[in-house]
Amino acid sequence: MFELKFSPLSGYLIGKQAIGKNDHGFEYSVVRSTMSYGGKDGLYEFAGYDKVGDMVHDKVVGWLTLDQATEMAKNWKGE
């Protein structure tokens, strides 16, 4: 079963972040913080990375429930 593993953010950001690599071999980041899209409402932001490890900026998605963010991370294929 795919599960996000969160760690507390440090510094001036208040929140938590899960980073990892899914079964497709692609990295992802899921954040809920005072500065993330939807974070102030208790929602999450997803960011995915391509095969060379660069963030795919046009695919950053915010205002997600935990279930939606988890599905995005699980199914991310670098595009």
mmCIF file of N, CA and C in Angstrom:
data_model
loop_
_atom_site.group_PDB
_atom_site.id
_atom_site.type_symbol
_atom_site.label_atom_id
_atom_site.label_comp_id
_atom_site.label_asym_id
_atom_site.label_seq_id
_atom_site.Cartn_x
_atom_site.Cartn_y
_atom_site.Cartn_z
ATOM 1 N N MET A 1 0.829 -1.174 0.000
ATOM 2 C CA MET A 1 0.000 0.000 0.000
ATOM 3 C C MET A 1 0.882 1.249 0.000
ATOM 4 N N PHE A 2 0.585 2.197 -0.861
ATOM 5 C CA PHE A 2 1.346 3.434 -0.968
ATOM 6 C C PHE A 2 0.929 4.385 0.155
ATOM 7 N N GLU A 3 1.904 4.910 0.861
ATOM 8 C CA GLU A 3 1.619 5.820 1.965
ATOM 9 C C GLU A 3 2.651 6.936 1.983
ATOM 10 N N LEU A 4 2.197 8.160 2.164
ATOM 11 C CA LEU A 4 3.100 9.293 2.300
ATOM 12 C C LEU A 4 3.677 9.297 3.705
ATOM 13 N N LYS A 5 4.978 9.571 3.802
ATOM 14 C CA LYS A 5 5.643 9.632 5.102
ATOM 15 C C LYS A 5 6.067 11.077 5.340
ATOM 16 N N PHE A 6 5.377 11.752 6.249
ATOM 17 C CA PHE A 6 5.599 13.164 6.498
ATOM 18 C C PHE A 6 6.645 13.399 7.577
ATOM 19 N N SER A 7 7.386 14.493 7.389
ATOM 20 C CA SER A 7 8.323 15.002 8.385
ATOM 21 C C SER A 7 8.005 16.467 8.609
ATOM 22 N N PRO A 8 8.271 16.966 9.807
ATOM 23 C CA PRO A 8 8.008 18.388 10.063
ATOM 24 C C PRO A 8 8.957 19.259 9.236
ATOM 25 N N LEU A 9 8.446 20.397 8.783
ATOM 26 C CA LEU A 9 9.287 21.380 8.104
ATOM 27 C C LEU A 9 10.061 22.151 9.159
ATOM 28 N N SER A 10 11.230 22.634 8.787
ATOM 29 C CA SER A 10 12.024 23.419 9.731
ATOM 30 C C SER A 10 12.162 24.847 9.221
ATOM 31 N N GLY A 11 12.692 25.700 10.057
ATOM 32 C CA GLY A 11 12.862 27.091 9.674
ATOM 33 C C GLY A 11 11.597 27.885 9.898
ATOM 34 N N TYR A 12 11.344 28.834 9.018
ATOM 35 C CA TYR A 12 10.201 29.731 9.184
ATOM 36 C C TYR A 12 8.883 29.125 8.713
ATOM 37 N N LEU A 13 8.928 28.004 7.999
ATOM 38 C CA LEU A 13 7.695 27.360 7.537
ATOM 39 C C LEU A 13 7.130 26.468 8.631
ATOM 40 N N ILE A 14 5.849 26.559 8.836
ATOM 41 C CA ILE A 14 5.166 25.697 9.792
ATOM 42 C C ILE A 14 4.337 24.718 8.979
ATOM 43 N N GLY A 15 4.602 23.428 9.163
ATOM 44 C CA GLY A 15 3.860 22.423 8.422
ATOM 45 C C GLY A 15 4.620 21.119 8.341
ATOM 46 N N LYS A 16 4.308 20.367 7.302
ATOM 47 C CA LYS A 16 4.943 19.062 7.125
ATOM 48 C C LYS A 16 5.103 18.768 5.646
ATOM 49 N N GLN A 17 6.050 17.861 5.330
ATOM 50 C CA GLN A 17 6.345 17.518 3.934
ATOM 51 C C GLN A 17 6.657 16.033 3.822
ATOM 52 N N ALA A 18 6.156 15.444 2.749
ATOM 53 C CA ALA A 18 6.499 14.065 2.403
ATOM 54 C C ALA A 18 7.230 14.119 1.064
ATOM 55 N N ILE A 19 8.439 13.597 1.027
ATOM 56 C CA ILE A 19 9.178 13.502 -0.225
ATOM 57 C C ILE A 19 9.563 12.044 -0.411
ATOM 58 N N GLY A 20 9.622 11.628 -1.646
ATOM 59 C CA GLY A 20 9.975 10.240 -1.900
ATOM 60 C C GLY A 20 9.969 9.924 -3.370
ATOM 61 N N LYS A 21 10.065 8.647 -3.647
ATOM 62 C CA LYS A 21 10.058 8.133 -5.014
ATOM 63 C C LYS A 21 8.987 7.057 -5.075
ATOM 64 N N ASN A 22 8.131 7.129 -6.091
ATOM 65 C CA ASN A 22 7.043 6.165 -6.202
ATOM 66 C C ASN A 22 7.477 4.904 -6.964
ATOM 67 N N ASP A 23 6.562 3.978 -7.158
ATOM 68 C CA ASP A 23 6.862 2.709 -7.829
ATOM 69 C C ASP A 23 7.221 2.884 -9.302
ATOM 70 N N HIS A 24 6.902 4.044 -9.884
ATOM 71 C CA HIS A 24 7.263 4.341 -11.273
ATOM 72 C C HIS A 24 8.676 4.907 -11.355
ATOM 73 N N GLY A 25 9.303 5.160 -10.200
ATOM 74 C CA GLY A 25 10.665 5.670 -10.149
ATOM 75 C C GLY A 25 10.782 7.179 -10.193
ATOM 76 N N PHE A 26 9.676 7.896 -9.980
ATOM 77 C CA PHE A 26 9.690 9.354 -10.045
ATOM 78 C C PHE A 26 9.541 9.962 -8.650
ATOM 79 N N GLU A 27 10.261 11.061 -8.439
ATOM 80 C CA GLU A 27 10.220 11.762 -7.168
ATOM 81 C C GLU A 27 9.013 12.688 -7.096
ATOM 82 N N TYR A 28 8.574 12.921 -5.874
ATOM 83 C CA TYR A 28 7.430 13.794 -5.618
ATOM 84 C C TYR A 28 7.643 14.518 -4.300
ATOM 85 N N SER A 29 6.864 15.552 -4.098
ATOM 86 C CA SER A 29 6.825 16.279 -2.838
ATOM 87 C C SER A 29 5.367 16.630 -2.559
ATOM 88 N N VAL A 30 4.933 16.365 -1.348
ATOM 89 C CA VAL A 30 3.598 16.760 -0.897
ATOM 90 C C VAL A 30 3.802 17.583 0.370
ATOM 91 N N VAL A 31 3.250 18.795 0.359
ATOM 92 C CA VAL A 31 3.479 19.746 1.452
ATOM 93 C C VAL A 31 2.158 20.290 1.969
ATOM 94 N N ARG A 32 2.122 20.507 3.259
ATOM 95 C CA ARG A 32 1.069 21.319 3.878
ATOM 96 C C ARG A 32 1.783 22.275 4.817
ATOM 97 N N SER A 33 1.762 23.548 4.465
ATOM 98 C CA SER A 33 2.453 24.545 5.283
ATOM 99 C C SER A 33 1.732 25.881 5.201
ATOM 100 N N THR A 34 2.237 26.820 5.961
ATOM 101 C CA THR A 34 1.668 28.158 5.964
ATOM 102 C C THR A 34 1.891 28.865 4.630
ATOM 103 N N MET A 35 2.810 28.384 3.804
ATOM 104 C CA MET A 35 3.130 29.026 2.535
ATOM 105 C C MET A 35 2.698 28.214 1.315
ATOM 106 N N SER A 36 2.147 27.016 1.495
ATOM 107 C CA SER A 36 1.765 26.189 0.349
ATOM 108 C C SER A 36 0.342 26.505 -0.096
ATOM 109 N N TYR A 37 0.045 26.162 -1.345
ATOM 110 C CA TYR A 37 -1.292 26.368 -1.888
ATOM 111 C C TYR A 37 -2.299 25.544 -1.092
ATOM 112 N N GLY A 38 -3.200 26.208 -0.392
ATOM 113 C CA GLY A 38 -4.227 25.530 0.391
ATOM 114 C C GLY A 38 -3.821 25.189 1.804
ATOM 115 N N GLY A 39 -2.561 25.403 2.143
ATOM 116 C CA GLY A 39 -2.055 25.019 3.459
ATOM 117 C C GLY A 39 -2.782 25.672 4.624
ATOM 118 N N LYS A 40 -3.143 26.931 4.451
ATOM 119 C CA LYS A 40 -3.853 27.636 5.536
ATOM 120 C C LYS A 40 -5.237 27.056 5.772
ATOM 121 N N ASP A 41 -5.760 26.323 4.771
ATOM 122 C CA ASP A 41 -7.062 25.673 4.900
ATOM 123 C C ASP A 41 -6.931 24.195 5.264
ATOM 124 N N GLY A 42 -5.704 23.752 5.612
ATOM 125 C CA GLY A 42 -5.474 22.356 5.970
ATOM 126 C C GLY A 42 -5.359 21.431 4.775
ATOM 127 N N LEU A 43 -5.156 22.011 3.578
ATOM 128 C CA LEU A 43 -5.046 21.216 2.355
ATOM 129 C C LEU A 43 -3.590 21.094 1.924
ATOM 130 N N TYR A 44 -3.345 20.294 0.913
ATOM 131 C CA TYR A 44 -1.991 19.926 0.509
ATOM 132 C C TYR A 44 -1.651 20.429 -0.891
ATOM 133 N N GLU A 45 -0.340 20.520 -1.129
ATOM 134 C CA GLU A 45 0.194 20.902 -2.433
ATOM 135 C C GLU A 45 1.076 19.757 -2.931
ATOM 136 N N PHE A 46 0.932 19.392 -4.198
ATOM 137 C CA PHE A 46 1.725 18.336 -4.823
ATOM 138 C C PHE A 46 2.680 18.937 -5.842
ATOM 139 N N ALA A 47 3.902 18.421 -5.871
ATOM 140 C CA ALA A 47 4.861 18.756 -6.926
ATOM 141 C C ALA A 47 5.539 17.467 -7.361
ATOM 142 N N GLY A 48 5.678 17.293 -8.679
ATOM 143 C CA GLY A 48 6.345 16.118 -9.222
ATOM 144 C C GLY A 48 7.617 16.511 -9.959
ATOM 145 N N TYR A 49 8.510 15.558 -10.097
ATOM 146 C CA TYR A 49 9.800 15.787 -10.728
ATOM 147 C C TYR A 49 9.945 14.878 -11.943
ATOM 148 N N ASP A 50 10.698 15.364 -12.951
ATOM 149 C CA ASP A 50 10.885 14.575 -14.167
ATOM 150 C C ASP A 50 12.038 13.592 -14.001
ATOM 151 N N LYS A 51 12.411 12.910 -15.087
ATOM 152 C CA LYS A 51 13.407 11.840 -14.994
ATOM 153 C C LYS A 51 14.808 12.330 -14.659
ATOM 154 N N VAL A 52 15.094 13.628 -14.848
ATOM 155 C CA VAL A 52 16.404 14.149 -14.462
ATOM 156 C C VAL A 52 16.370 14.844 -13.102
ATOM 157 N N GLY A 53 15.211 14.831 -12.453
ATOM 158 C CA GLY A 53 15.093 15.382 -11.112
ATOM 159 C C GLY A 53 14.681 16.834 -11.039
ATOM 160 N N ASP A 54 14.245 17.418 -12.169
ATOM 161 C CA ASP A 54 13.772 18.800 -12.176
ATOM 162 C C ASP A 54 12.276 18.840 -11.889
ATOM 163 N N MET A 55 11.854 19.830 -11.102
ATOM 164 C CA MET A 55 10.437 19.987 -10.815
ATOM 165 C C MET A 55 9.692 20.354 -12.094
ATOM 166 N N VAL A 56 8.553 19.726 -12.301
ATOM 167 C CA VAL A 56 7.689 20.038 -13.438
ATOM 168 C C VAL A 56 6.744 21.138 -12.951
ATOM 169 N N HIS A 57 7.151 22.398 -13.167
ATOM 170 C CA HIS A 57 6.458 23.538 -12.568
ATOM 171 C C HIS A 57 5.004 23.683 -13.003
ATOM 172 N N ASP A 58 4.692 23.314 -14.227
ATOM 173 C CA ASP A 58 3.300 23.484 -14.666
ATOM 174 C C ASP A 58 2.385 22.389 -14.132
ATOM 175 N N LYS A 59 2.934 21.471 -13.345
ATOM 176 C CA LYS A 59 2.123 20.405 -12.754
ATOM 177 C C LYS A 59 2.037 20.520 -11.237
ATOM 178 N N VAL A 60 2.487 21.647 -10.679
ATOM 179 C CA VAL A 60 2.320 21.864 -9.241
ATOM 180 C C VAL A 60 0.840 22.124 -8.991
ATOM 181 N N VAL A 61 0.252 21.360 -8.091
ATOM 182 C CA VAL A 61 -1.183 21.444 -7.840
ATOM 183 C C VAL A 61 -1.408 21.648 -6.348
ATOM 184 N N GLY A 62 -2.264 22.593 -6.017
ATOM 185 C CA GLY A 62 -2.576 22.851 -4.619
ATOM 186 C C GLY A 62 -4.039 22.627 -4.313
ATOM 187 N N TRP A 63 -4.374 22.907 -3.071
ATOM 188 C CA TRP A 63 -5.749 22.774 -2.568
ATOM 189 C C TRP A 63 -6.272 21.343 -2.708
ATOM 190 N N LEU A 64 -5.410 20.380 -2.365
ATOM 191 C CA LEU A 64 -5.754 18.961 -2.470
ATOM 192 C C LEU A 64 -6.040 18.378 -1.093
ATOM 193 N N THR A 65 -6.961 17.428 -1.046
ATOM 194 C CA THR A 65 -7.136 16.645 0.172
ATOM 195 C C THR A 65 -5.947 15.698 0.288
ATOM 196 N N LEU A 66 -5.774 15.102 1.449
ATOM 197 C CA LEU A 66 -4.688 14.142 1.627
ATOM 198 C C LEU A 66 -4.845 12.972 0.663
ATOM 199 N N ASP A 67 -6.068 12.489 0.471
ATOM 200 C CA ASP A 67 -6.297 11.378 -0.466
ATOM 201 C C ASP A 67 -5.930 11.764 -1.896
ATOM 202 N N GLN A 68 -6.285 12.976 -2.322
ATOM 203 C CA GLN A 68 -5.960 13.422 -3.676
ATOM 204 C C GLN A 68 -4.444 13.556 -3.855
ATOM 205 N N ALA A 69 -3.776 14.136 -2.881
ATOM 206 C CA ALA A 69 -2.327 14.308 -2.960
ATOM 207 C C ALA A 69 -1.619 12.950 -2.963
ATOM 208 N N THR A 70 -2.114 12.018 -2.180
ATOM 209 C CA THR A 70 -1.528 10.676 -2.133
ATOM 210 C C THR A 70 -1.670 9.982 -3.483
ATOM 211 N N GLU A 71 -2.827 10.073 -4.089
ATOM 212 C CA GLU A 71 -3.051 9.464 -5.413
ATOM 213 C C GLU A 71 -2.138 10.091 -6.466
ATOM 214 N N MET A 72 -1.966 11.391 -6.420
ATOM 215 C CA MET A 72 -1.080 12.062 -7.380
ATOM 216 C C MET A 72 0.354 11.571 -7.209
ATOM 217 N N ALA A 73 0.826 11.478 -5.979
ATOM 218 C CA ALA A 73 2.186 11.002 -5.734
ATOM 219 C C ALA A 73 2.353 9.546 -6.169
ATOM 220 N N LYS A 74 1.391 8.737 -5.863
ATOM 221 C CA LYS A 74 1.420 7.310 -6.228
ATOM 222 C C LYS A 74 1.468 7.112 -7.736
ATOM 223 N N ASN A 75 0.719 7.909 -8.476
ATOM 224 C CA ASN A 75 0.576 7.712 -9.910
ATOM 225 C C ASN A 75 1.462 8.618 -10.768
ATOM 226 N N TRP A 76 2.291 9.459 -10.153
ATOM 227 C CA TRP A 76 3.130 10.396 -10.903
ATOM 228 C C TRP A 76 4.091 9.647 -11.831
ATOM 229 N N LYS A 77 4.141 10.091 -13.101
ATOM 230 C CA LYS A 77 5.007 9.449 -14.091
ATOM 231 C C LYS A 77 5.931 10.451 -14.793
ATOM 232 N N GLY A 78 6.236 11.553 -14.109
ATOM 233 C CA GLY A 78 7.232 12.483 -14.602
ATOM 234 C C GLY A 78 6.791 13.449 -15.666
ATOM 235 N N GLU A 79 5.502 13.509 -15.961
ATOM 236 C CA GLU A 79 5.027 14.417 -17.009
ATOM 237 C C GLU A 79 3.844 15.231 -16.537
#
